[in-house]
PDB file of C-alpha atoms in Angstrom:
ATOM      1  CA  UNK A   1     -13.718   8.822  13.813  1.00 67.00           C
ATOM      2  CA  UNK A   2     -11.918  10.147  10.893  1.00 77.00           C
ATOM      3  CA  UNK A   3      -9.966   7.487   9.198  1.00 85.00           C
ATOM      4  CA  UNK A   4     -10.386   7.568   5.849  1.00 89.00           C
ATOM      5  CA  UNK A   5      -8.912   5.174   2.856  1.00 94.00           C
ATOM      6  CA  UNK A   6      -6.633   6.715   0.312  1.00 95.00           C
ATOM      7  CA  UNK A   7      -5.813   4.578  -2.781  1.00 95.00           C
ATOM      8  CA  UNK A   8      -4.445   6.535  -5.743  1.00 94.00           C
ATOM      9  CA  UNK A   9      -5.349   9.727  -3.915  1.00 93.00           C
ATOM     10  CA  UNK A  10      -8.744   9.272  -3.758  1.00 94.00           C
ATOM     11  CA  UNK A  11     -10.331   9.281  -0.242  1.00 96.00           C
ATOM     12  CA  UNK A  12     -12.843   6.372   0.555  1.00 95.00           C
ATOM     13  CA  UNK A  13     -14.926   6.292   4.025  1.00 94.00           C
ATOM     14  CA  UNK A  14     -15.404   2.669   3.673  1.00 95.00           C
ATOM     15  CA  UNK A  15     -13.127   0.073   3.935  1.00 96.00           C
ATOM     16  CA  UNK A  16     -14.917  -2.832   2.771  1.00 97.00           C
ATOM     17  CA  UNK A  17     -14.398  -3.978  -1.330  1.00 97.00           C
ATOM     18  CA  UNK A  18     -16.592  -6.695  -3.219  1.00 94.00           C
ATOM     19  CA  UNK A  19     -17.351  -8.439  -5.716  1.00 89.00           C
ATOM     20  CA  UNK A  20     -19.958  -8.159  -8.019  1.00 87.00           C
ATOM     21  CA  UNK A  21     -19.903 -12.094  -8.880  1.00 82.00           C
ATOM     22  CA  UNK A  22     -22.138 -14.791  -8.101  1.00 85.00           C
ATOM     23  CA  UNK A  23     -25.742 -13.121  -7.145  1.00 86.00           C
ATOM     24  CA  UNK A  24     -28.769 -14.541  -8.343  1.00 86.00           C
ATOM     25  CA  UNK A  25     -29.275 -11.482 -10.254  1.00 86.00           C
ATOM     26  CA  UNK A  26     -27.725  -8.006 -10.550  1.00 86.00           C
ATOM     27  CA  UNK A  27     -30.874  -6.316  -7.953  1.00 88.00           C
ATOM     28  CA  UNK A  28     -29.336  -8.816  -5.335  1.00 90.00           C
ATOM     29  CA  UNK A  29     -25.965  -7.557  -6.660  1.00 90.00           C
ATOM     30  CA  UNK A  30     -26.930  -4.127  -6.117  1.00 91.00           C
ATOM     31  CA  UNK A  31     -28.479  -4.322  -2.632  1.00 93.00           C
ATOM     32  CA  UNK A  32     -25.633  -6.423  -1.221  1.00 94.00           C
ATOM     33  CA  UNK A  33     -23.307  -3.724  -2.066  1.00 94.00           C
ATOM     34  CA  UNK A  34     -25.405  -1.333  -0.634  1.00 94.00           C
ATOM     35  CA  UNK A  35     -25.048  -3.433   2.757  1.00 96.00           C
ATOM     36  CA  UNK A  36     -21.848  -3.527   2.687  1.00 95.00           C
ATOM     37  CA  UNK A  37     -21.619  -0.291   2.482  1.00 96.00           C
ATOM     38  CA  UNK A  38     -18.882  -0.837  -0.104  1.00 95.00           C
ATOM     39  CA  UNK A  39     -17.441   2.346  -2.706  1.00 95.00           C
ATOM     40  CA  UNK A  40     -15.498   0.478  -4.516  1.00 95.00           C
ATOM     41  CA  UNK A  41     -16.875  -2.832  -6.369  1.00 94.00           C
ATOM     42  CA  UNK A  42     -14.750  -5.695  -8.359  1.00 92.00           C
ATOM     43  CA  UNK A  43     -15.829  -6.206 -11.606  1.00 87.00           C
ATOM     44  CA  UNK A  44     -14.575  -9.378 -13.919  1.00 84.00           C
ATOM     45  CA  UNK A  45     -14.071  -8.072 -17.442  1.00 77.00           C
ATOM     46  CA  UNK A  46     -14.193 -11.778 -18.731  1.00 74.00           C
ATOM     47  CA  UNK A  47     -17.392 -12.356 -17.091  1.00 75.00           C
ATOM     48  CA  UNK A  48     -19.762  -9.226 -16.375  1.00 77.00           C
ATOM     49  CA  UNK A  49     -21.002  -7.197 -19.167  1.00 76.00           C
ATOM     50  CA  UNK A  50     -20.277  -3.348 -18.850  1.00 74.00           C
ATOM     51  CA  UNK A  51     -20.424  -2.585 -22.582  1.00 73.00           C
ATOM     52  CA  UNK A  52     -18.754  -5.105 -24.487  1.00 72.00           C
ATOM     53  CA  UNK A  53     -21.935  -7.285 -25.179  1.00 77.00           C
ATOM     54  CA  UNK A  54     -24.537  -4.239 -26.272  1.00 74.00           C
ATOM     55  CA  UNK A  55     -27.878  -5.004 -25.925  1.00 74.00           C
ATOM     56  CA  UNK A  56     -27.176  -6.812 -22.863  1.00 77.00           C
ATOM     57  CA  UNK A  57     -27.797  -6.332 -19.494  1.00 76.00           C
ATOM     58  CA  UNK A  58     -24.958  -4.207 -17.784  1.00 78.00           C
ATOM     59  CA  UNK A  59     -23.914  -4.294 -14.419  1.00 81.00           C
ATOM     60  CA  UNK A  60     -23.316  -0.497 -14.887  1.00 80.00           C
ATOM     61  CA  UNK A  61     -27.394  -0.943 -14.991  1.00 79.00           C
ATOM     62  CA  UNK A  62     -27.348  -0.912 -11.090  1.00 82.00           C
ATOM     63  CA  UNK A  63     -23.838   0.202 -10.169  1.00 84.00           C
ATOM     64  CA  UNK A  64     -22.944   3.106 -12.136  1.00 85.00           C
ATOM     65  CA  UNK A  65     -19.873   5.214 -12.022  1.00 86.00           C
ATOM     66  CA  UNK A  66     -20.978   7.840 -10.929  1.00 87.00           C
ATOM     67  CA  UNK A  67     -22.497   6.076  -7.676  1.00 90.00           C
ATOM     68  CA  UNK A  68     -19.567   3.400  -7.466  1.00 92.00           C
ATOM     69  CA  UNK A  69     -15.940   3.107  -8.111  1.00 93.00           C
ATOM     70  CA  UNK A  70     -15.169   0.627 -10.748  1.00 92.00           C
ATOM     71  CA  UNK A  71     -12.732  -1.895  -9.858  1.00 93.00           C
ATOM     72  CA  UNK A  72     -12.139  -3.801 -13.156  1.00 92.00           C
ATOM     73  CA  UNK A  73     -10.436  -7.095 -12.669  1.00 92.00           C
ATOM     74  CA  UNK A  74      -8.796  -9.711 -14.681  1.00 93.00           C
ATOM     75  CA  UNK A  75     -10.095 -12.895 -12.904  1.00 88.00           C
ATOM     76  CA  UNK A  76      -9.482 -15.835 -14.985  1.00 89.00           C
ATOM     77  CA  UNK A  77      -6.484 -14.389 -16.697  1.00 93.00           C
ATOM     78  CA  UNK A  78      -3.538 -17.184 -16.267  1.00 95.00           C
ATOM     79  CA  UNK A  79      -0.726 -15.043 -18.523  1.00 96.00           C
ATOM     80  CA  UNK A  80       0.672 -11.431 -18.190  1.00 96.00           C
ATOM     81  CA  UNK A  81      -0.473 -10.938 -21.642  1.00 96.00           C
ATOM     82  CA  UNK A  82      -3.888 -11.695 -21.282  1.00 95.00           C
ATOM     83  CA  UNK A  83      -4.231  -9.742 -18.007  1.00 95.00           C
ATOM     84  CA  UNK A  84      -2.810  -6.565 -19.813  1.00 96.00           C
ATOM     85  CA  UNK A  85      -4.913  -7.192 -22.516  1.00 94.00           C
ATOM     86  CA  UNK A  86      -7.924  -7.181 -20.226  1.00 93.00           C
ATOM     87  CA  UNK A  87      -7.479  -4.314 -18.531  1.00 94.00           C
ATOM     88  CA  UNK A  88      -6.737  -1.788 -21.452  1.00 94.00           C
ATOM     89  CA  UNK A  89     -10.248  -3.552 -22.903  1.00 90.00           C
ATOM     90  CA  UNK A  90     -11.729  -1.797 -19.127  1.00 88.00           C
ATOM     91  CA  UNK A  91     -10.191   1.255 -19.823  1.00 91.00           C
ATOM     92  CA  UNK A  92     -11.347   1.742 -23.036  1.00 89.00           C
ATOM     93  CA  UNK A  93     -15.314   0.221 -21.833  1.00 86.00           C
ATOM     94  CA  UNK A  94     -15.096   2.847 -19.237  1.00 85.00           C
ATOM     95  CA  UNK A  95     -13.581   5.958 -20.231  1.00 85.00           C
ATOM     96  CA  UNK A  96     -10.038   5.979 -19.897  1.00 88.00           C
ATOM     97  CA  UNK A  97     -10.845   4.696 -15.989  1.00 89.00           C
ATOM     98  CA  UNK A  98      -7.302   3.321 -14.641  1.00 94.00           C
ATOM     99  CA  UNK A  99      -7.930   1.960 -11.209  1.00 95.00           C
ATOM    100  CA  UNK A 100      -7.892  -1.891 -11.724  1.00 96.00           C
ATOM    101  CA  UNK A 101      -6.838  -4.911  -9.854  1.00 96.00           C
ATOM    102  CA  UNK A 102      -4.379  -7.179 -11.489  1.00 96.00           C
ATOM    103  CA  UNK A 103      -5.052 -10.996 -11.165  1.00 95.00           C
ATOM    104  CA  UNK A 104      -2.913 -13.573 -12.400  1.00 96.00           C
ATOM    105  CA  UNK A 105      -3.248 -17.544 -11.541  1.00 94.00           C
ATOM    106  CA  UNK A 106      -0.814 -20.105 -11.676  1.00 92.00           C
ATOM    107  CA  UNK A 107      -3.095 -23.137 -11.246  1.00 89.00           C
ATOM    108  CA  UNK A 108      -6.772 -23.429 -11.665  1.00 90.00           C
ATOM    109  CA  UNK A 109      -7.093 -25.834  -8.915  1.00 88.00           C
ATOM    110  CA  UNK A 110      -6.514 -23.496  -6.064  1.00 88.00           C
ATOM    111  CA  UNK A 111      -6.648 -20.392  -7.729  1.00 90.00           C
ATOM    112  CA  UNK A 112      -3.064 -19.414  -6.186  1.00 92.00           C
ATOM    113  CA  UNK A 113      -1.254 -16.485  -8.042  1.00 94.00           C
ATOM    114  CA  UNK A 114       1.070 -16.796 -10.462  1.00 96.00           C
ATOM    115  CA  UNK A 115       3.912 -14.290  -9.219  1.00 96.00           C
ATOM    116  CA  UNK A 116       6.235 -14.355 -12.289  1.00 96.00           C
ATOM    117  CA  UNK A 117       3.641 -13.475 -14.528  1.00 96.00           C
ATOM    118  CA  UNK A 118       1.779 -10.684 -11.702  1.00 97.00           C
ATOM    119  CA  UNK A 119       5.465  -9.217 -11.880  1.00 97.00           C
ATOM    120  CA  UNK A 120       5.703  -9.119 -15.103  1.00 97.00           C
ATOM    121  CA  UNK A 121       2.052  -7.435 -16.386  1.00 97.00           C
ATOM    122  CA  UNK A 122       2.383  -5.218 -13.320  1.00 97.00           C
ATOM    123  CA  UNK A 123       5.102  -3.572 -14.785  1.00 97.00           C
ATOM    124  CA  UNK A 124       3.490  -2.908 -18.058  1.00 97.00           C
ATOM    125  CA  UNK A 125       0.558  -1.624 -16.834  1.00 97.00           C
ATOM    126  CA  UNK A 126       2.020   0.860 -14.483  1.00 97.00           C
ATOM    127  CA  UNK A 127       4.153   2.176 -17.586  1.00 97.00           C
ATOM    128  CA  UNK A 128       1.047   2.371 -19.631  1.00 96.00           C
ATOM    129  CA  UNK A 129      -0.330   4.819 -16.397  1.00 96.00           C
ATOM    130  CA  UNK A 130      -2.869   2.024 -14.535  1.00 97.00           C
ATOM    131  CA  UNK A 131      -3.407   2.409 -10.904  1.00 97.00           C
ATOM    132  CA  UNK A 132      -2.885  -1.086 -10.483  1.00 97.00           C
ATOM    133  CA  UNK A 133      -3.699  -2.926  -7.348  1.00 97.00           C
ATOM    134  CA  UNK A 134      -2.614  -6.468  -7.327  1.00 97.00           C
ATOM    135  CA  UNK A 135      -3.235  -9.673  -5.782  1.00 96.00           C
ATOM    136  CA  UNK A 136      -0.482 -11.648  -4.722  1.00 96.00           C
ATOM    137  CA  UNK A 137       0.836 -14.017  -2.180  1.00 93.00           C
ATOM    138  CA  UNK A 138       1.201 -13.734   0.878  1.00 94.00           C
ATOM    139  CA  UNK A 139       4.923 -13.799   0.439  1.00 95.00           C
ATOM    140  CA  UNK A 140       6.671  -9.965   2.225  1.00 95.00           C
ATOM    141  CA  UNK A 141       9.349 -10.201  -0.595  1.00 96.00           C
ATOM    142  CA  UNK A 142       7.137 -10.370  -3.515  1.00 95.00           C
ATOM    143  CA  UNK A 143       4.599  -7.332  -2.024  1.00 96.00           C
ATOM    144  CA  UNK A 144       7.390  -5.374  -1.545  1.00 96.00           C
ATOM    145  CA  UNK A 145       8.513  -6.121  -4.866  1.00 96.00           C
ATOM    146  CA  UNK A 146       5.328  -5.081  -6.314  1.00 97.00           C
ATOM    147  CA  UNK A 147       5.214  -1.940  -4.501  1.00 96.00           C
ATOM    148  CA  UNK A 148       8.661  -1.010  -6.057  1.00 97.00           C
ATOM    149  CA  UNK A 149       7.154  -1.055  -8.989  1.00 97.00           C
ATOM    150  CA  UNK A 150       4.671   1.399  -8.462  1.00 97.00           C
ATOM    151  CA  UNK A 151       1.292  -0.717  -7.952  1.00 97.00           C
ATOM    152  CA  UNK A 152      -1.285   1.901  -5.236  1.00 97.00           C
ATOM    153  CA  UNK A 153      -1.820  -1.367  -3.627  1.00 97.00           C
ATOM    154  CA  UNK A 154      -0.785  -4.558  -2.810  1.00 97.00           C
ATOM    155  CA  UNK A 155      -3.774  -7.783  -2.070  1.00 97.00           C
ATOM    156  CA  UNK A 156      -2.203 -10.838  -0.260  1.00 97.00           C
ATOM    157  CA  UNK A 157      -4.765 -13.583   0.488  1.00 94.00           C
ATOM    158  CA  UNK A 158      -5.407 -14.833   3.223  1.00 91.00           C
ATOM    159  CA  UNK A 159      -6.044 -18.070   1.969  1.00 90.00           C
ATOM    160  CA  UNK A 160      -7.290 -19.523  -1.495  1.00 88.00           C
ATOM    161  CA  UNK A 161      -9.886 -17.827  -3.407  1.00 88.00           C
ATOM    162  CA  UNK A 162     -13.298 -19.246  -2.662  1.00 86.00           C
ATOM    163  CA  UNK A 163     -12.211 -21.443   0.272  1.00 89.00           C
ATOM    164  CA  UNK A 164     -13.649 -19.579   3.227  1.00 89.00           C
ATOM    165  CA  UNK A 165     -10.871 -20.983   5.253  1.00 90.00           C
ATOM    166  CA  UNK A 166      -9.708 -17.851   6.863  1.00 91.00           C
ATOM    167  CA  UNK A 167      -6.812 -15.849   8.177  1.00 91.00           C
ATOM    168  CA  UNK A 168      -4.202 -19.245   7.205  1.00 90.00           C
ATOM    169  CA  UNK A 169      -0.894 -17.235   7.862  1.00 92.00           C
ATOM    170  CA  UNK A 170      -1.281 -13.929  10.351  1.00 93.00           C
ATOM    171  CA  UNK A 171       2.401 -14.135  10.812  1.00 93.00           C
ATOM    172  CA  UNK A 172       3.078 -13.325   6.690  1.00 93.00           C
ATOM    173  CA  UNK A 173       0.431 -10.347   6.923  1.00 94.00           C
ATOM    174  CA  UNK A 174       1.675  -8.828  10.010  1.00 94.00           C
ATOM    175  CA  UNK A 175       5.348  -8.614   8.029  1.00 95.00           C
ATOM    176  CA  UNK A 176       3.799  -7.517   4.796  1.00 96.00           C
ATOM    177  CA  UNK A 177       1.893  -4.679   6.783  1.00 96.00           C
ATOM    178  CA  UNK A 178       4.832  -3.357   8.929  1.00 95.00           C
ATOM    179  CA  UNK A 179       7.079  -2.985   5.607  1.00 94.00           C
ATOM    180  CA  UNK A 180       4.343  -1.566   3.206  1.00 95.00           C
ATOM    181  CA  UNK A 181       3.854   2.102   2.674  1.00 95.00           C
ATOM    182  CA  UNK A 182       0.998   1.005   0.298  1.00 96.00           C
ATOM    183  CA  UNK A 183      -2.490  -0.261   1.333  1.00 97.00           C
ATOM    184  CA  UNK A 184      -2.170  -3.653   2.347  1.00 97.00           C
ATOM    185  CA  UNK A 185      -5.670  -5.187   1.716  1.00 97.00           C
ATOM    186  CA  UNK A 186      -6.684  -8.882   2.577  1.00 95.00           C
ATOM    187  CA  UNK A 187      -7.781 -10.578  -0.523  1.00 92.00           C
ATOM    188  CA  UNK A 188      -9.561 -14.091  -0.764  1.00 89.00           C
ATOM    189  CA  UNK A 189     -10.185 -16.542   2.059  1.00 88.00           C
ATOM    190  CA  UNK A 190     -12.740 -14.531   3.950  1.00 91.00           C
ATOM    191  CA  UNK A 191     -15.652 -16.888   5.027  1.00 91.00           C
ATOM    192  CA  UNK A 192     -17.177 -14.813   8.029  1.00 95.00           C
ATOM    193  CA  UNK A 193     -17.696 -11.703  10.297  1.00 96.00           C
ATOM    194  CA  UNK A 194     -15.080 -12.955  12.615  1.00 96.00           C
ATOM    195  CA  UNK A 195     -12.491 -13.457  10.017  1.00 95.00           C
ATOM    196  CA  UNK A 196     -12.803  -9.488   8.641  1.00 96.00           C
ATOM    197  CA  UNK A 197     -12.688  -8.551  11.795  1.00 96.00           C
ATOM    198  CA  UNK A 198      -9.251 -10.383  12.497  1.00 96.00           C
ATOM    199  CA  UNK A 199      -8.161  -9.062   9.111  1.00 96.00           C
ATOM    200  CA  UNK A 200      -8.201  -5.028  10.568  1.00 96.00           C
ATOM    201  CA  UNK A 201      -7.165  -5.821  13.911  1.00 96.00           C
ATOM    202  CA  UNK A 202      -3.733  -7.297  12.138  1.00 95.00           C
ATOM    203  CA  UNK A 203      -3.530  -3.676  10.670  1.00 96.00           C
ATOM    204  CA  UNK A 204      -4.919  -3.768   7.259  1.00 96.00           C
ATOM    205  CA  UNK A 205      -5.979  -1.019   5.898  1.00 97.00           C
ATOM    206  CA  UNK A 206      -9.343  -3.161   3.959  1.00 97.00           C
ATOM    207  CA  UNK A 207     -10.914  -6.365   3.085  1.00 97.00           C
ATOM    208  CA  UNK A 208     -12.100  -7.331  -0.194  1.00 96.00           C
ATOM    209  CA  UNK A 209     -14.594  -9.824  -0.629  1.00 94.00           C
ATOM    210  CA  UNK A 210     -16.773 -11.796  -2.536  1.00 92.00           C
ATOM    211  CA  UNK A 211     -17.634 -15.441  -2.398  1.00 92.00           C
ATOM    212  CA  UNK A 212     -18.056 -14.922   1.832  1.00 94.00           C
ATOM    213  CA  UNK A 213     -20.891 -12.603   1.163  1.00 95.00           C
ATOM    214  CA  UNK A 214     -22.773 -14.241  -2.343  1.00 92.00           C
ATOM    215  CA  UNK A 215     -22.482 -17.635  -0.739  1.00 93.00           C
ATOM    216  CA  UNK A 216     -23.814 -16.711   2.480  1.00 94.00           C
ATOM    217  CA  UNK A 217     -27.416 -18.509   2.933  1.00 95.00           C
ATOM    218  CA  UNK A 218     -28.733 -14.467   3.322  1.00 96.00           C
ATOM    219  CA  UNK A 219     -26.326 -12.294   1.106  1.00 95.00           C
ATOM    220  CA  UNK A 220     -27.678  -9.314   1.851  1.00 96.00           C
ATOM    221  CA  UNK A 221     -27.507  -9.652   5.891  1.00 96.00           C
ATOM    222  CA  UNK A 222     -24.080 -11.162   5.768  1.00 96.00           C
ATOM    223  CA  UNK A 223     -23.163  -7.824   3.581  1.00 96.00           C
ATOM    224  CA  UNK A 224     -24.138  -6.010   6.671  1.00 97.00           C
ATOM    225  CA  UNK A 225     -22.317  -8.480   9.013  1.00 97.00           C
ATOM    226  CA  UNK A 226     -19.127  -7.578   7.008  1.00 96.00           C
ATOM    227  CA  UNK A 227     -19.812  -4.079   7.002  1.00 97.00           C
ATOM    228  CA  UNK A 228     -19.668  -4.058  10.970  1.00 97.00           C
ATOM    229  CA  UNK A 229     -16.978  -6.283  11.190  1.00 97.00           C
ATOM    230  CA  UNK A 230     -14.344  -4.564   9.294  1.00 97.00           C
ATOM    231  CA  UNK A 231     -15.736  -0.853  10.921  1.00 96.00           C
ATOM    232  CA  UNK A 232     -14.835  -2.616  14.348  1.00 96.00           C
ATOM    233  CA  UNK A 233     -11.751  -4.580  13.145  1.00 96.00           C
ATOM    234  CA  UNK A 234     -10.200  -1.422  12.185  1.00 96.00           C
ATOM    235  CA  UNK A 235     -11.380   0.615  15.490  1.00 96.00           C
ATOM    236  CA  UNK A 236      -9.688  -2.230  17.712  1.00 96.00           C
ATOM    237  CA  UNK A 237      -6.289  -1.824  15.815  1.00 96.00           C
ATOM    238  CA  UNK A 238      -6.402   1.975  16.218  1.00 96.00           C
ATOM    239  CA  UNK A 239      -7.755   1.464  19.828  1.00 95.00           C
ATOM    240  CA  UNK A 240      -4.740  -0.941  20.627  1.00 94.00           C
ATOM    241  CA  UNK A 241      -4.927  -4.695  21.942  1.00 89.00           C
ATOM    242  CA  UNK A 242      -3.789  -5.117  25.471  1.00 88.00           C
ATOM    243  CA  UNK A 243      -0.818  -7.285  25.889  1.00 86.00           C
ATOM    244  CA  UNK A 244      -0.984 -10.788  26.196  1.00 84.00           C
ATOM    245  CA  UNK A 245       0.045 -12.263  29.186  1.00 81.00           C
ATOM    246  CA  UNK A 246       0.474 -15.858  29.197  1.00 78.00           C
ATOM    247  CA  UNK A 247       0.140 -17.922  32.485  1.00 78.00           C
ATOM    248  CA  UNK A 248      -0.188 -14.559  34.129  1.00 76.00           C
ATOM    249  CA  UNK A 249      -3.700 -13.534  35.635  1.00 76.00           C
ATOM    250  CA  UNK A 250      -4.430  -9.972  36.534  1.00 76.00           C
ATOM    251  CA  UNK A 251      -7.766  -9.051  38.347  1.00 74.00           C
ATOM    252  CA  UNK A 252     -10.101  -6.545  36.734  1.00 75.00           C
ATOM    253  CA  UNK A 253     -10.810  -4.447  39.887  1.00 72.00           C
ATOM    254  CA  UNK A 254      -8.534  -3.044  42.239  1.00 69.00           C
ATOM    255  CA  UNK A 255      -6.490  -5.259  44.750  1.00 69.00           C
ATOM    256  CA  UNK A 256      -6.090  -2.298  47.264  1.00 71.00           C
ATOM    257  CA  UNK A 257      -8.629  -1.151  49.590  1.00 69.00           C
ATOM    258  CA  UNK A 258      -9.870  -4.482  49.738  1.00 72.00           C
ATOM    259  CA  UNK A 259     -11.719  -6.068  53.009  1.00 73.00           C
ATOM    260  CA  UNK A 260      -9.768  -8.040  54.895  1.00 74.00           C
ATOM    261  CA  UNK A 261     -10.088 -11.698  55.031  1.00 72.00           C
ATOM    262  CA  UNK A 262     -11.875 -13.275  57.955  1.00 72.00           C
ATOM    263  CA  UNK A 263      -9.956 -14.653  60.755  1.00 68.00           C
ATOM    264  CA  UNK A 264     -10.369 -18.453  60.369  1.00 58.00           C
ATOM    265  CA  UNK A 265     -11.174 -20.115  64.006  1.00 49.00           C
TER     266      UNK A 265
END
């Protein structure tokens, strides 16, 4: 099936973002993306080396550009200003790349965005030329504010960042998806298979993870889990659900035809 993923114009095959957090080391980073099958990998500036620590390690060791699109990220950012500031440090570390994700957090208890500030260093950045994709709430007002002004994608989660809780709010996605004309791609909250899976069937057009898969007792395994489950996610919302029909059973073979019932004595 032809369905590719267009963000910023570029065409992806896969459908399934990570992280590049939390591995034992980056060769487990490296073949848990390769599970997932992922082509686009999250990268926190403020915690991952790509340059600005030389003589370092650098995850650009094992995930290079030219293999991987760089997703540069400004977790741990709590102001507009320092997000901003972030992500013109990635741009300069990698070229003049300008695909990024914007992150800012309110509180760092639950790790819930701070929209104000999101609004207000999304706007810079797409006047300084980013390609910003942005997390956000799972609020329909606030993504469709964000695509107004300009961001190539918009990131609701679909519940708190690290939680594995799940899908918490369907009902908010579902809305967000029907009015976007963006990719709408879950965000934080993914624990399992099951839950990427529900994620595409709702209609979006990817997951990104990363705690669900470097948490996992086998990383690399649940990488591959995740890989399925968003490739069959996806084909059951192209394929259709069939209705729901409450308090209504319908058999699954044909009623006509059908021997007749034995005469009871």
């Amino acid at each position: 099936m032809n369905d590719p993923l267009i963000i910023a114009g570029k065409t992806y095959s896969s459908r399934l973002l990570v992280g590049t957090g939390k591995y034992k080391d980056f060769a487990e980073t490296r073949e848990a993306v390769d599970a997932a099958g992922a082509e686009i990998v999250t990268v926190a500036i403020r915690r991952t080396n790509i340059g600005q620590h030389p003589g370092e390690q650098s995850l650009l060791d094992v995930l290079p550009p030219s293999q991987y699109t760089l997703l540069p990220n400004t977790a741990g950012c709590y102001t507009a200003e320092d997000a901003v500031r972030t992500l013109r440090l990635a741009r300069e570390l990698l070229d003049g790349h300008t695909l990024v994700k914007l992150e800012v957090l309110g509180d760092p208890s639950n790790l819930y965005p701070n929209m104000p500030e999101t609004l207000k260093a999304a706007e810079t950045l797409v006047k300084e030329g980013f390609d910003v994709m942005v997390y956000c709430s799972d609020d329909p007002i606030q993504a469709k504010r964000l695509e107004e002004i300009g961001c190539v994608a918009v990131m609701p989660l679909a519940s708190i960042i690290g939680s594995g809780m799940g899908i918490l709010n369907p009902w908010n996605l579902r809305l967000i998806i029907d009015n976007a004309r963006v990719p709408v791609l879950v965000d934080a909250g993914v624990g399992t298979a099951s839950d990427a899976a529900i994620a595409m069937e709702l209609g979006c057009d990817a997951v990104l993870m990363n705690s669900a898969i470097a948490h996992a007792r086998l990383p690399v395994h649940m990488a591959s889990a995740m890989k399925h489950a968003v490739l069959a996610g996806r084909e059951a919302y192209l394929a259709g659900r069939m209705p729901r029909k409450l308090y209504s059973a319908e058999p699954s073979s044909p009623t006509s035809g059908m021997i007749a019932p034995a005469r009871g004595g």
